[in-house]
Coordinates of C-alpha atoms and ligand atoms in Angstrom, one line a residue:
M1 CA 216.2 32.2 -47.4
N2 CA 218.1 31.8 -44.1
V3 CA 219.1 35.3 -43.0
K4 CA 222.2 35.7 -40.8
N5 CA 221.7 38.6 -38.5
Y6 CA 224.8 40.1 -36.9
K7 CA 225.1 42.5 -34.0
V8 CA 227.6 45.3 -34.5
A9 CA 228.8 47.8 -31.9
I10 CA 230.4 51.0 -33.3
V11 CA 232.1 53.0 -30.6
G12 CA 232.3 56.7 -31.5
A13 CA 229.6 58.8 -33.2
G14 CA 231.8 60.9 -35.4
P15 CA 232.1 60.8 -39.2
A16 CA 234.1 57.5 -39.2
G17 CA 231.5 55.8 -37.0
Y18 CA 228.6 57.0 -39.2
F19 CA 230.2 56.1 -42.5
T20 CA 230.9 52.6 -41.0
A21 CA 227.2 52.3 -40.1
Q22 CA 226.3 53.3 -43.6
A23 CA 228.7 50.8 -45.1
F24 CA 227.1 48.0 -43.0
Q25 CA 223.6 49.2 -44.1
K26 CA 224.6 49.1 -47.7
A27 CA 226.2 45.7 -47.4
Q28 CA 223.0 44.0 -46.3
R29 CA 221.7 41.3 -48.6
N30 CA 218.9 38.8 -48.7
D31 CA 221.0 36.5 -46.5
L32 CA 222.9 39.0 -44.4
S33 CA 221.7 41.7 -42.1
F34 CA 223.1 43.9 -39.3
V35 CA 221.8 45.5 -36.2
I36 CA 224.0 48.5 -35.4
D37 CA 224.4 50.0 -32.0
M38 CA 226.4 53.2 -32.0
I39 CA 228.0 54.0 -28.6
E40 CA 229.2 57.5 -27.8
R41 CA 230.8 59.0 -24.7
L42 CA 229.3 62.5 -25.1
P43 CA 225.5 63.2 -24.8
T44 CA 225.6 64.4 -28.5
P45 CA 226.7 62.6 -31.7
W46 CA 228.5 63.9 -34.9
G47 CA 232.0 64.1 -33.4
L48 CA 234.2 66.6 -35.2
V49 CA 231.3 67.8 -37.3
R50 CA 229.9 69.3 -34.1
S51 CA 233.0 70.0 -32.1
G52 CA 235.8 70.3 -34.7
V53 CA 234.6 71.9 -38.0
A54 CA 235.0 75.7 -37.8
P55 CA 231.7 77.6 -37.2
D56 CA 232.3 79.8 -40.3
H57 CA 232.4 76.7 -42.5
P58 CA 228.7 75.7 -42.3
K59 CA 228.7 73.9 -45.7
I60 CA 231.1 71.2 -44.3
K61 CA 228.6 70.6 -41.5
T62 CA 225.8 69.7 -43.9
V63 CA 227.2 66.1 -43.9
S64 CA 225.2 65.8 -40.6
K65 CA 222.1 65.4 -42.8
V66 CA 223.7 62.2 -44.1
F67 CA 224.3 61.1 -40.5
E68 CA 220.7 61.7 -39.6
K69 CA 219.6 59.6 -42.6
I70 CA 221.8 56.7 -41.5
A71 CA 220.3 57.1 -38.0
K72 CA 216.8 56.9 -39.3
E73 CA 217.3 53.3 -40.7
P74 CA 215.5 50.7 -38.6
N75 CA 218.6 48.7 -37.9
F76 CA 220.4 51.7 -36.2
R77 CA 220.3 52.6 -32.5
L78 CA 222.2 55.4 -30.7
F79 CA 223.6 55.0 -27.2
A80 CA 225.1 58.3 -26.3
N81 CA 226.3 59.3 -22.8
V82 CA 227.9 55.8 -22.6
E83 CA 231.6 55.6 -22.1
L84 CA 233.8 52.7 -23.2
G85 CA 236.1 51.7 -20.4
K86 CA 233.8 53.2 -17.8
D87 CA 230.1 52.3 -18.4
V88 CA 231.0 49.3 -20.6
S89 CA 234.3 47.4 -21.1
L90 CA 235.7 46.3 -24.4
K91 CA 235.7 42.7 -23.2
D92 CA 231.9 42.9 -22.5
L93 CA 231.2 44.5 -25.9
R94 CA 233.3 41.8 -27.6
D95 CA 231.3 39.1 -25.8
Q96 CA 227.9 40.6 -26.6
Y97 CA 228.5 41.7 -30.2
D98 CA 229.6 39.8 -33.3
V99 CA 231.7 42.8 -34.3
V100 CA 233.1 45.8 -32.4
V101 CA 234.4 48.8 -34.4
L102 CA 236.4 51.4 -32.6
A103 CA 235.8 54.8 -34.2
T104 CA 237.1 56.7 -31.2
G105 CA 239.2 59.3 -33.1
A106 CA 242.2 61.2 -31.9
S107 CA 241.4 64.0 -29.6
R108 CA 244.6 64.8 -27.7
G109 CA 246.8 67.5 -29.2
R110 CA 250.4 66.6 -29.9
K111 CA 253.0 68.5 -27.9
L112 CA 255.9 70.6 -29.1
G113 CA 258.1 69.4 -26.2
I114 CA 259.9 72.7 -25.8
P115 CA 260.5 74.8 -22.7
G116 CA 257.6 77.1 -21.7
E117 CA 255.0 75.0 -23.4
K118 CA 253.1 74.7 -20.1
L119 CA 252.9 78.4 -19.5
K120 CA 249.5 80.0 -19.1
N121 CA 247.9 80.8 -22.4
S122 CA 249.9 78.3 -24.3
L123 CA 247.1 76.1 -25.6
S124 CA 246.6 73.2 -27.9
A125 CA 244.1 73.4 -30.8
A126 CA 242.7 70.2 -29.1
E127 CA 241.5 72.6 -26.3
F128 CA 240.9 75.8 -28.3
V129 CA 238.8 74.3 -31.1
P130 CA 236.3 72.4 -28.8
W131 CA 236.2 75.5 -26.6
Y132 CA 234.8 77.7 -29.5
N133 CA 232.6 74.8 -30.6
A134 CA 230.8 74.3 -27.3
H135 CA 232.2 70.9 -26.5
P136 CA 230.9 70.3 -22.9
D137 CA 234.4 69.2 -21.7
F138 CA 236.0 72.4 -22.8
V139 CA 233.7 75.2 -21.6
D140 CA 236.1 76.2 -18.8
V141 CA 239.3 76.4 -20.9
E142 CA 241.0 79.6 -19.8
V143 CA 241.5 81.7 -22.9
D144 CA 243.1 85.1 -22.5
L145 CA 242.7 87.3 -25.5
S146 CA 244.0 90.5 -24.0
S147 CA 247.3 90.8 -26.0
D148 CA 247.5 92.3 -29.5
T149 CA 249.2 89.3 -31.1
A150 CA 248.5 85.6 -31.2
L151 CA 250.8 82.8 -32.6
V152 CA 249.4 79.6 -34.1
I153 CA 252.0 76.9 -34.6
G154 CA 251.6 74.4 -37.5
A155 CA 250.9 74.8 -41.2
G156 CA 247.7 72.6 -41.5
N157 CA 244.0 73.2 -41.9
V158 CA 243.4 73.2 -38.1
A159 CA 246.0 76.0 -37.7
M160 CA 244.2 77.9 -40.4
D161 CA 240.8 77.4 -38.7
V162 CA 242.2 78.6 -35.4
A163 CA 244.0 81.6 -36.9
R164 CA 240.8 82.6 -38.9
I165 CA 238.6 82.5 -35.8
L166 CA 241.1 84.7 -33.9
A167 CA 241.7 87.1 -36.8
I168 CA 238.3 87.8 -38.2
D169 CA 235.9 90.4 -36.9
P170 CA 233.8 88.4 -34.3
A171 CA 230.6 90.0 -35.7
E172 CA 231.2 87.7 -38.7
L173 CA 230.6 84.8 -36.3
D174 CA 227.2 86.2 -35.2
P175 CA 225.2 84.1 -37.8
T176 CA 227.1 80.9 -37.0
D177 CA 226.8 78.2 -34.3
V178 CA 230.0 79.3 -32.5
A179 CA 229.8 78.7 -28.7
E180 CA 228.1 81.6 -27.0
H181 CA 230.8 81.8 -24.3
A182 CA 233.5 81.9 -27.0
L183 CA 231.7 84.6 -29.1
A184 CA 231.3 86.8 -26.0
K185 CA 235.1 86.4 -25.3
L186 CA 236.1 87.0 -28.9
K187 CA 234.0 90.2 -29.0
Q188 CA 236.2 91.5 -26.1
S189 CA 239.5 90.3 -27.8
N190 CA 242.4 92.7 -28.2
I191 CA 244.1 90.5 -30.8
R192 CA 244.6 92.2 -34.1
T193 CA 247.6 90.3 -35.5
V194 CA 247.6 86.5 -35.8
I195 CA 250.7 84.7 -37.1
I196 CA 250.7 81.1 -38.4
C197 CA 254.2 79.7 -38.1
G198 CA 255.2 76.7 -40.2
R199 CA 258.5 75.0 -39.6
R200 CA 259.0 74.1 -43.2
G201 CA 258.5 75.9 -46.5
P202 CA 255.3 76.9 -48.4
E203 CA 255.9 73.8 -50.6
H204 CA 255.6 71.5 -47.6
A205 CA 252.6 73.1 -46.0
A206 CA 249.7 70.9 -45.1
F207 CA 247.0 73.5 -45.9
T208 CA 244.6 72.6 -48.7
A209 CA 243.9 75.0 -51.6
P210 CA 240.2 75.7 -51.0
E211 CA 241.0 76.8 -47.5
L212 CA 243.9 79.0 -48.7
R213 CA 241.7 80.6 -51.5
E214 CA 239.2 81.8 -48.8
L215 CA 241.8 84.0 -47.1
P216 CA 242.0 87.0 -49.6
K217 CA 238.2 87.1 -49.5
L218 CA 238.1 87.8 -45.7
E219 CA 236.2 91.1 -45.4
N220 CA 237.8 92.6 -42.3
T221 CA 241.3 91.0 -42.3
D222 CA 244.3 91.5 -44.4
V223 CA 246.3 88.3 -45.0
Y224 CA 250.1 88.4 -45.6
I225 CA 252.6 85.9 -46.9
D226 CA 256.1 86.9 -47.8
S227 CA 256.4 86.9 -51.6
K228 CA 260.1 86.0 -51.3
Q229 CA 259.3 82.8 -49.5
I230 CA 256.7 81.9 -52.3
E231 CA 259.2 82.7 -55.1
E232 CA 261.8 80.4 -53.4
A233 CA 259.2 77.7 -53.1
I234 CA 258.3 78.0 -56.8
Q235 CA 262.0 77.6 -57.6
H236 CA 262.2 74.5 -55.4
I237 CA 259.2 72.9 -57.0
E238 CA 260.6 73.6 -60.5
E239 CA 263.6 71.5 -59.5
M240 CA 261.4 68.6 -58.6
D241 CA 261.0 65.6 -61.0
E242 CA 257.3 65.5 -60.5
V243 CA 254.9 68.0 -59.0
E244 CA 251.5 66.9 -57.7
K245 CA 248.5 69.0 -58.8
D246 CA 247.5 69.7 -55.2
L247 CA 250.9 71.2 -54.5
R248 CA 250.8 73.4 -57.6
N249 CA 247.2 74.6 -56.5
N250 CA 248.5 75.3 -53.0
I251 CA 251.4 77.4 -54.2
E252 CA 249.2 79.3 -56.6
A253 CA 246.7 80.0 -53.8
M254 CA 249.6 81.2 -51.6
K255 CA 251.0 83.4 -54.4
A256 CA 247.6 84.9 -54.9
I257 CA 247.5 85.8 -51.1
A258 CA 251.0 87.3 -51.3
E259 CA 250.1 89.5 -54.3
H260 CA 246.5 90.3 -53.2
E261 CA 246.0 94.0 -52.7
K262 CA 245.6 94.8 -48.9
K263 CA 242.6 96.6 -47.6
G264 CA 244.5 98.5 -45.0
V265 CA 242.4 97.2 -42.1
T266 CA 243.8 96.7 -38.6
R267 CA 243.1 92.9 -38.4
K268 CA 246.0 91.0 -39.8
L269 CA 246.7 87.3 -40.4
E270 CA 250.2 86.4 -41.5
I271 CA 251.6 83.0 -42.6
K272 CA 255.2 82.7 -41.8
F273 CA 257.3 79.7 -43.0
L274 CA 260.7 78.1 -42.1
S275 CA 260.3 78.9 -38.4
T276 CA 260.6 76.2 -35.7
P277 CA 259.6 77.3 -32.2
I278 CA 262.3 76.4 -29.7
E279 CA 261.2 78.2 -26.5
I280 CA 258.1 79.9 -25.1
K281 CA 259.1 82.6 -22.7
G282 CA 257.1 84.4 -20.1
N283 CA 256.7 85.2 -16.4
G284 CA 254.0 82.8 -15.4
K285 CA 252.2 83.5 -18.8
V286 CA 253.2 83.5 -22.5
E287 CA 255.1 86.6 -23.5
E288 CA 257.4 85.7 -26.3
V289 CA 258.2 82.8 -28.6
V290 CA 261.8 82.1 -29.8
F291 CA 262.2 80.5 -33.2
Q292 CA 265.0 78.9 -35.1
K293 CA 265.2 80.1 -38.7
N294 CA 265.3 77.4 -41.3
K295 CA 266.2 77.2 -45.0
V296 CA 265.6 74.6 -47.7
E297 CA 268.8 73.0 -49.0
N298 CA 268.6 70.3 -51.7
G299 CA 264.9 69.8 -51.0
K300 CA 265.5 69.4 -47.2
V301 CA 264.7 71.8 -44.4
V302 CA 267.7 72.6 -42.3
S303 CA 268.6 75.1 -39.6
A304 CA 269.8 78.5 -40.9
N305 CA 271.8 78.8 -37.7
D306 CA 269.9 81.9 -36.7
T307 CA 267.1 82.7 -34.3
F308 CA 264.4 85.4 -33.9
S309 CA 261.6 86.0 -31.5
I310 CA 258.0 87.3 -31.6
K311 CA 256.2 89.0 -28.6
T312 CA 252.8 87.4 -28.1
G313 CA 250.3 86.8 -25.3
L314 CA 248.7 83.7 -26.8
V315 CA 250.1 80.5 -28.4
V316 CA 247.9 77.8 -29.9
T317 CA 249.7 74.7 -31.2
A318 CA 247.9 72.9 -34.1
I319 CA 250.5 70.2 -34.8
G320 CA 248.4 67.1 -35.1
Y321 CA 246.5 64.8 -32.7
E322 CA 246.8 61.4 -31.1
S323 CA 244.3 59.0 -29.6
V324 CA 243.4 59.1 -26.0
E325 CA 244.1 55.6 -24.6
Y326 CA 241.4 53.4 -22.9
S327 CA 241.7 50.0 -21.3
G328 CA 241.6 46.8 -23.3
V329 CA 243.3 48.2 -26.4
T330 CA 246.9 48.6 -27.4
F331 CA 247.8 52.0 -28.7
E332 CA 250.9 52.6 -30.8
S333 CA 252.2 55.9 -32.3
G334 CA 249.1 57.7 -31.1
R335 CA 246.6 55.2 -32.7
V336 CA 244.9 51.9 -32.0
R337 CA 247.4 49.2 -33.0
N338 CA 245.9 47.6 -36.1
I339 CA 246.7 45.9 -39.4
A340 CA 244.6 47.5 -42.1
G341 CA 241.8 48.1 -39.6
Y342 CA 241.9 44.7 -37.9
V343 CA 242.7 44.9 -34.2
E344 CA 242.2 41.5 -32.6
H345 CA 239.4 38.9 -31.9
N346 CA 236.2 40.5 -33.4
V347 CA 237.5 44.1 -32.9
Y348 CA 238.3 46.5 -35.8
T349 CA 239.1 50.2 -36.0
V350 CA 238.3 53.0 -38.5
G351 CA 239.0 56.7 -39.0
W352 CA 241.6 58.7 -37.0
A353 CA 241.8 55.9 -34.4
K354 CA 243.0 53.6 -37.2
R355 CA 245.1 55.8 -39.5
G356 CA 246.0 58.8 -37.4
P357 CA 244.8 62.4 -37.8
T358 CA 244.8 62.7 -41.6
G359 CA 242.3 63.3 -44.3
V360 CA 239.1 65.2 -44.6
I361 CA 235.6 64.0 -43.5
G362 CA 234.9 62.3 -46.8
T363 CA 238.1 60.3 -46.5
N364 CA 236.3 58.2 -43.9
K365 CA 233.8 57.0 -46.4
S366 CA 236.1 54.8 -48.5
D367 CA 238.0 53.9 -45.3
S368 CA 234.9 52.6 -43.7
T369 CA 233.7 50.7 -46.8
D370 CA 237.1 48.9 -46.8
A371 CA 236.8 48.0 -43.1
V372 CA 233.3 46.6 -43.6
D373 CA 234.4 44.5 -46.6
L374 CA 237.2 43.1 -44.4
I375 CA 234.8 42.5 -41.5
I376 CA 232.3 40.6 -43.7
E377 CA 235.1 38.4 -45.0
N378 CA 235.9 37.4 -41.4
L379 CA 232.3 36.9 -40.1
K380 CA 231.6 33.7 -38.2
E381 CA 228.2 32.3 -37.1
P382 CA 226.1 35.1 -35.4
K383 CA 225.9 35.1 -31.6
T384 CA 222.8 34.9 -29.6
S385 CA 223.3 37.7 -27.1
E386 CA 221.4 40.7 -25.8
G387 CA 223.8 43.4 -26.8
I388 CA 224.4 46.6 -24.8
T389 CA 221.2 46.4 -22.8
A390 CA 222.7 43.5 -20.9
L391 CA 225.7 45.7 -20.0
L392 CA 224.4 49.0 -18.8
K393 CA 223.5 49.5 -15.2
S394 CA 219.7 50.0 -14.7
G395 CA 218.9 53.7 -14.6
H396 CA 221.8 54.7 -16.8
K397 CA 220.9 57.9 -18.6
V398 CA 221.2 56.8 -22.2
I399 CA 220.7 59.5 -24.9
D400 CA 219.1 57.5 -27.7
Q401 CA 218.2 58.8 -31.1
T402 CA 214.8 60.2 -29.8
S403 CA 216.6 62.0 -27.0
W404 CA 219.2 63.4 -29.3
E405 CA 216.5 64.6 -31.7
K406 CA 215.0 66.6 -28.7
I407 CA 218.3 68.2 -28.0
N408 CA 218.8 68.9 -31.7
A409 CA 215.4 70.4 -32.2
S410 CA 215.8 72.6 -29.1
E411 CA 219.1 73.9 -30.3
V412 CA 217.8 74.6 -33.8
I413 CA 214.7 76.4 -32.5
S414 CA 216.9 78.6 -30.3
G415 CA 219.0 79.2 -33.4
E416 CA 216.0 80.3 -35.5
L417 CA 215.2 82.9 -32.9
A418 CA 218.7 84.2 -33.0
G419 CA 219.3 84.0 -36.7
K420 CA 221.8 81.2 -36.4
P421 CA 221.8 77.5 -37.6
R422 CA 221.6 76.5 -33.9
V423 CA 222.6 77.7 -30.5
K424 CA 224.6 74.9 -29.0
V425 CA 224.1 73.8 -25.4
A426 CA 227.5 73.5 -23.9
D427 CA 226.6 72.2 -20.4
W428 CA 226.7 68.4 -20.1
S429 CA 223.9 68.1 -17.5
Q430 CA 221.7 70.5 -19.4
L431 CA 222.2 68.4 -22.5
I432 CA 221.1 65.3 -20.7
R433 CA 218.1 67.1 -19.1
L434 CA 217.0 68.4 -22.5
G435 CA 217.3 64.9 -24.0
L436 CA 215.5 63.1 -21.3
S437 CA 212.7 65.8 -20.8
Ligands
NAP1 P1 248.1 68.4 -40.4 O1 247.4 68.7 -41.7 O2 248.9 67.1 -40.3 O3 249.1 69.6 -40.1 C1 250.0 69.6 -39.0 C2 251.0 70.7 -39.1 O4 251.7 70.7 -37.9 C3 252.0 70.5 -40.2 O5 252.2 71.7 -40.9 C4 253.2 70.0 -39.5 O6 254.4 70.3 -40.1 C5 253.1 70.8 -38.2 N1 253.9 70.2 -37.1 C6 253.9 68.9 -36.7 N2 254.7 68.8 -35.6 C7 255.3 70.0 -35.4 C8 256.3 70.5 -34.6 N3 256.8 69.7 -33.6 N4 256.7 71.8 -34.7 C9 256.1 72.6 -35.6 N5 255.2 72.2 -36.5 C10 254.8 70.9 -36.4 O7 247.1 68.4 -39.1 P2 245.9 69.3 -38.7 O8 246.0 70.7 -39.2 O9 245.7 69.0 -37.3 O10 244.7 68.6 -39.6 C11 244.3 67.2 -39.4 C12 243.5 66.7 -40.6 O11 242.2 67.4 -40.6 C13 244.1 67.1 -41.9 O12 244.0 66.1 -42.8 C14 243.4 68.3 -42.3 O13 243.3 68.6 -43.7 C15 242.0 68.0 -41.8 N6 241.2 69.2 -41.6 C16 240.5 69.7 -42.7 C17 239.8 70.8 -42.6 C18 239.0 71.3 -43.8 O14 238.8 70.6 -44.7 N7 238.6 72.5 -43.8 C19 239.8 71.6 -41.4 C20 240.6 71.1 -40.4 C21 241.3 69.9 -40.5 P3 255.4 69.3 -40.9 O15 254.7 69.0 -42.2 O16 256.7 69.9 -40.9 O17 255.4 68.0 -40.0

């Protein structure tokens, strides 16, 4: 049988990229095959599984085993330490490959757009999270943990991760793969109260129930939610025509937190609702955040015409992400402009670059399968071209799968000695040295 063999470039080695590679692998037939080149800017793959997922959530990271299985297939090659827009252009990839899939994510934090946001120690989760996860671009983020209170803005799972990392006893992070520089800093931290501030009510929060249910189980931290706010939210959802199961589960989990007996420990994590930050104040550095109080009226959140403020030395905003732009692609509303994953020519997009920063890691699985179905429908005759090797300058230090496996093994071995899953290398040039040794 005549086999048509197509060259695919997937840009971005995060969950969306890997699940797209897997969907291509599964779609192969007697008459259809794919050669997949995964291109990644960093010297390490796995995207948010390495630099986003909280270190105290090791179970979520086990999906990396699936990624390594995908990478072991003979039609898969990794080209890490290769940057789209710098080392290769999109035009060149389009010419050399039958299909280009942009799985480049959304790594820039959205801004509040309020006065004082640029003060020292007002950080975005898009800096703070990769800092504690040893992302080589964020090793030098200046994080000052000398005050007793930290505020986290946003009522989503990223806010929850950030708040937990700040609020738990850092000794609980000893057996994790948290960045060594971050653990050292967290061990010196004076922060004992962390307040998550959501602008709407408990019934509108973007947290998910499994993450909420963990909170009362924290060993060294008491978690608080105002019971009155939960009772009001319960009243509001009783007035709704239809209540989704996820919402009921969330409210139940928050009620359990509010009612849970406190341990009387000094570390506190509070979730505060109906509070919109309107100004961050401070003399050169964050000192106080002013909030507008809100209320729910006929299902809508409106201003209660009142303000209050909280003294704090650290603010972390976790209010969503947008894509970082690169040349050759049109970005719109913080994402790659696309129609159901189709961009233009032979270019497609998946994951957060396609749909924005929503969904959990598994969401990318169905999303990628849909994209690959669409791509296969649109395939033309395969090109005869060389692929990426024709594009990279000679001597370019590519981290391929074998090099990555060296980095991985080295980190895991260091971890074994320290009683951790791995000790991450956070220095870009050291990563490359390890990979190419
Ligand atoms: P998210 O779930 O969209 O939550 C963003 C939060 O920011 C919302 O509460 C939103 O409130 C708030 N917000 C937005 N703009 C704001 C503003 N100007 N002022 C105040 N608050 C504002 O986003 P995320 O937390 O970044 O998470 C991204 C995705 O990753 C989510 O799908 C999440 O579930 C997933 N994730 C999952 C896990 C896990 O499974 N453990 C961990 C981390 C992340 P409004 O609703 O009022 O807009």
